[in-house]
mmCIF file of C-alpha atoms in Angstrom:
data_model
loop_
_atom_site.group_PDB
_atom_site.id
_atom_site.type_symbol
_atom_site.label_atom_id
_atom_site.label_comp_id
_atom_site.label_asym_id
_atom_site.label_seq_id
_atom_site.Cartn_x
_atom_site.Cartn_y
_atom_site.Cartn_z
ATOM 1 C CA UNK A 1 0.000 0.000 0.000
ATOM 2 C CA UNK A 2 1.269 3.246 -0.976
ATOM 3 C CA UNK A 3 1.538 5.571 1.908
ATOM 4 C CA UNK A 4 1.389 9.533 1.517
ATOM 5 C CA UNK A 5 4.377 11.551 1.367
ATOM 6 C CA UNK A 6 4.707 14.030 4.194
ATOM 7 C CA UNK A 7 7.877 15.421 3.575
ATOM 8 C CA UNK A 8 10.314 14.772 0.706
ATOM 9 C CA UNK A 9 13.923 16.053 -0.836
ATOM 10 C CA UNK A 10 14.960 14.597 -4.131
ATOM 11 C CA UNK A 11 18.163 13.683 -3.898
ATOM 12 C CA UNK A 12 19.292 15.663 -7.675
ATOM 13 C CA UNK A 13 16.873 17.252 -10.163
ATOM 14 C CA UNK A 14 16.858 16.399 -13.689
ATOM 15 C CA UNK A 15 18.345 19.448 -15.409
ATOM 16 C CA UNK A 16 22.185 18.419 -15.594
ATOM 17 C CA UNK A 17 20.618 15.965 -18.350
ATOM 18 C CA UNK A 18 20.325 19.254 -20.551
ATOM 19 C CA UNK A 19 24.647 20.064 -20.438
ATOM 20 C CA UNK A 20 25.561 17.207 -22.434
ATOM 21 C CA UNK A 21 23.083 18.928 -25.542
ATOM 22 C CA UNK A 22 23.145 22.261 -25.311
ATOM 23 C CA UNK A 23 27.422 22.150 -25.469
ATOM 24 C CA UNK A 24 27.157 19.964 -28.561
ATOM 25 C CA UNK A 25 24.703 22.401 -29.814
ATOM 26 C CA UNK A 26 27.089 25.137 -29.242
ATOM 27 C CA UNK A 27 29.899 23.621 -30.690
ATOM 28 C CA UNK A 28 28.114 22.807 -33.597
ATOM 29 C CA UNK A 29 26.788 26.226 -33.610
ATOM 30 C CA UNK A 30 30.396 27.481 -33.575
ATOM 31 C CA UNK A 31 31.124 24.776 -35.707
ATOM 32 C CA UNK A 32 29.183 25.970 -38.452
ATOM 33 C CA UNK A 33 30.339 29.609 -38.415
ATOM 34 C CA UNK A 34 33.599 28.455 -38.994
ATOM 35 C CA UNK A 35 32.523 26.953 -42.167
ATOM 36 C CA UNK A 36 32.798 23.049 -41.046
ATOM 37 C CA UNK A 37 29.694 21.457 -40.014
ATOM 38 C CA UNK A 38 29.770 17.649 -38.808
ATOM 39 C CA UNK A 39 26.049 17.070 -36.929
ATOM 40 C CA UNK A 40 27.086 13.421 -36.081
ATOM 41 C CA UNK A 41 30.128 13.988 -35.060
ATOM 42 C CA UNK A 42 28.184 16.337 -32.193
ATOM 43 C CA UNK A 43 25.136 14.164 -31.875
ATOM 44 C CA UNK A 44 28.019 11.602 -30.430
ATOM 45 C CA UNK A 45 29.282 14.141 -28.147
ATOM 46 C CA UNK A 46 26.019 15.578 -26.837
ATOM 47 C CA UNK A 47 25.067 11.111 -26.358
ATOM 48 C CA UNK A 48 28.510 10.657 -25.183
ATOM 49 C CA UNK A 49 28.266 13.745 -22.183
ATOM 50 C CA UNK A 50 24.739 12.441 -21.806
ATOM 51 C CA UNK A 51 24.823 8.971 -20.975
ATOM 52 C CA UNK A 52 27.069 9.694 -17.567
ATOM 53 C CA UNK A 53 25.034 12.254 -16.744
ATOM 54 C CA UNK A 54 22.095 10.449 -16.618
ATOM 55 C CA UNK A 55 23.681 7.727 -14.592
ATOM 56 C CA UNK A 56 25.008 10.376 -12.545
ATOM 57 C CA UNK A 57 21.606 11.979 -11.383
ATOM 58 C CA UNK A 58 19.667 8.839 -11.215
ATOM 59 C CA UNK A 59 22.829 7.855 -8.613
ATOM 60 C CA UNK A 60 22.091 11.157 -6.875
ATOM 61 C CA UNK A 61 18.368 10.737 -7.022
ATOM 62 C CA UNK A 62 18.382 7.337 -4.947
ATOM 63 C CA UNK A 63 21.620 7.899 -2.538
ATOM 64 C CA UNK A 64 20.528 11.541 -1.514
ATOM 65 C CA UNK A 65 16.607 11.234 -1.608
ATOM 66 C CA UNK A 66 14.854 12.174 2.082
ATOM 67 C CA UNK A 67 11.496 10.963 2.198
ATOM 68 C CA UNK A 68 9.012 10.570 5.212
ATOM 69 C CA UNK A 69 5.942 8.791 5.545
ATOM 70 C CA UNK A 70 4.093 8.232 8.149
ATOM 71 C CA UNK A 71 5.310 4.614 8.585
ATOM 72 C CA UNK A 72 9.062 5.278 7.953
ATOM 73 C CA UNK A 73 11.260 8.021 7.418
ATOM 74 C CA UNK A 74 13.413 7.199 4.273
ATOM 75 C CA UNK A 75 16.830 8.646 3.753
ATOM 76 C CA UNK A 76 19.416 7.390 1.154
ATOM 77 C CA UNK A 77 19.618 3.639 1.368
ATOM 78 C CA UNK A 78 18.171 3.752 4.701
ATOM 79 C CA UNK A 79 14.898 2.950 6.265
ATOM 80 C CA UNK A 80 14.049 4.246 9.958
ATOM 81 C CA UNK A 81 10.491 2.699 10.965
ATOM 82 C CA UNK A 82 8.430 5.655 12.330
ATOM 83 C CA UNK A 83 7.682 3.841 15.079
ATOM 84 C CA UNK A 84 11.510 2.882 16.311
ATOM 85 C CA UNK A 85 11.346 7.006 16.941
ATOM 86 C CA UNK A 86 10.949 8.721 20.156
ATOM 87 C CA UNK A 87 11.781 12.121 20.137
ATOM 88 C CA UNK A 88 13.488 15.043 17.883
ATOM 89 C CA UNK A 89 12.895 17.711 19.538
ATOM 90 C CA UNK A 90 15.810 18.674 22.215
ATOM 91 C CA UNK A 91 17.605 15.551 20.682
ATOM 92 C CA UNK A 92 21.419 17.147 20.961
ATOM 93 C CA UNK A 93 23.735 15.856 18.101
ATOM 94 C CA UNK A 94 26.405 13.296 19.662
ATOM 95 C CA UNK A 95 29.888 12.749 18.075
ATOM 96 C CA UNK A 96 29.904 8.906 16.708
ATOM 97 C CA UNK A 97 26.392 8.916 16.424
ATOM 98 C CA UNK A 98 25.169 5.998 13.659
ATOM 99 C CA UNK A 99 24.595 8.413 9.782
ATOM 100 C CA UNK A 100 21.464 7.309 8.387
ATOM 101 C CA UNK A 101 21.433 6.703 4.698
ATOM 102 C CA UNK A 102 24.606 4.602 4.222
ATOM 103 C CA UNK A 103 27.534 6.790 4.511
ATOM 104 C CA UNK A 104 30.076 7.714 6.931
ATOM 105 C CA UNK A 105 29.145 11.436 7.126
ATOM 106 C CA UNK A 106 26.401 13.479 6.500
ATOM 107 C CA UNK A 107 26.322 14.812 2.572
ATOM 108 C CA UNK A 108 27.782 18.000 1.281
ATOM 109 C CA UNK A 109 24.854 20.544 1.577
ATOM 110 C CA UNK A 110 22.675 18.776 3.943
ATOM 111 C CA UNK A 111 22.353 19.875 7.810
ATOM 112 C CA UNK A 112 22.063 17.030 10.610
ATOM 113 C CA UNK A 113 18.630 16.191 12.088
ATOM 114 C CA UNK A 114 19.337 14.035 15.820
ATOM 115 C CA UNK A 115 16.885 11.640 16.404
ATOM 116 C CA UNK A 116 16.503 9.680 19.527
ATOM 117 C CA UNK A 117 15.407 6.148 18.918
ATOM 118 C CA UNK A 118 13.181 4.137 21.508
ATOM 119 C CA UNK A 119 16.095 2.119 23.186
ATOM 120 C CA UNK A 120 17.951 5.851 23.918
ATOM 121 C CA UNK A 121 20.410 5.497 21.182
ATOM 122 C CA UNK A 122 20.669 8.909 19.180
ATOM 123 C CA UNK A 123 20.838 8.820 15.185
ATOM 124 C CA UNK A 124 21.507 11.329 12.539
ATOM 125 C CA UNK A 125 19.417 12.115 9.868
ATOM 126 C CA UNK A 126 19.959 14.586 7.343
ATOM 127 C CA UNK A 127 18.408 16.844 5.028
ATOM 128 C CA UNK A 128 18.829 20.025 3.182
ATOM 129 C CA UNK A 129 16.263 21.767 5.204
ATOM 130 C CA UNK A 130 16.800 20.106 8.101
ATOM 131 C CA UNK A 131 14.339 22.124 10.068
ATOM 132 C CA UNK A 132 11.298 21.273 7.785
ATOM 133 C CA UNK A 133 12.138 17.795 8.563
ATOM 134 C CA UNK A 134 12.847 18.075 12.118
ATOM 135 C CA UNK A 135 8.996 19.902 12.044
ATOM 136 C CA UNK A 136 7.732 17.329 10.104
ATOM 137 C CA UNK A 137 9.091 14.520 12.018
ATOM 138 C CA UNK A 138 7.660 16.069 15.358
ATOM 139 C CA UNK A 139 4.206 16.574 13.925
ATOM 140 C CA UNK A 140 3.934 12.770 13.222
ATOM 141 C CA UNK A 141 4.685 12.064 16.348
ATOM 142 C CA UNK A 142 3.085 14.333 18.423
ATOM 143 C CA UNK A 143 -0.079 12.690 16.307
ATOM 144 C CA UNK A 144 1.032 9.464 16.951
ATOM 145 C CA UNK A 145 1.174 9.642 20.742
ATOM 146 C CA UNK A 146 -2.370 11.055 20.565
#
């Protein structure tokens, strides 16, 4: 069953896709007022740039995407079940503490979101708005307890 999305962050938006083109466009733009003009030699660039990029954002989509639900707050590779959560609010950010979504440390451009689990142990999210998250977070709980 599909559950509703309460808060989300994609993890890369599809507009590097467009660089690969529009600089084989240009070159063949400059191409051609230089007098040469070779279209498939510049359709196999713009494919060529395109192909990486692509596999590039789609890696970025799934590694950096925050999503919460209101059975389980999703972030990278990670899954934290909603109900595993007891608190974000006061939660103070501990040194070691366990970085949800697979890595070591928290992404480049993303802020750290504490969250204290329901055996005491203190995780890090993460997010790029870390405070719509953290709000987010506390209004399915403070629903949830009652």
């Amino acid at each position: 069953m599909e559950q509703p999305t309460l808060y989300a962050e994609n993890g890369a938006s599809w507009w590097p896709l467009l660089w690969g083109p529009v600089f084989a466009l240009v070159g063949l733009g400059v191409e051609g007022l230089t007098g040469a003009f070779r279209p498939v030699l510049w359709s196999l660039v713009a494919v060529a740039l395109f192909l990486p990029t692509l596999l590039w954002v789609q890696g970025r989509r799934r590694l950096y995407a925050v999503r919460l639900t209101p059975v389980a707050l999703h972030v990278g590779r990670e899954e934290l079940q909603v109900r595993d959560v007891a608190e974000v609010e006061g939660v103070e950010p501990r040194a070691g503490s366990t970085v949800l979504g697979g890595g070591w440390s928290l992404p480049r451009g993303t802020e750290a979101v504490p969250v204290r689990l329901v055996d005491g142990t203190v995780v890090t999210a993460w997010a790029r708005d870390a405070d719509a998250l953290r709000a987010a977070l506390a209004r399915l709980l403070a629903t949830r307890r009652s």
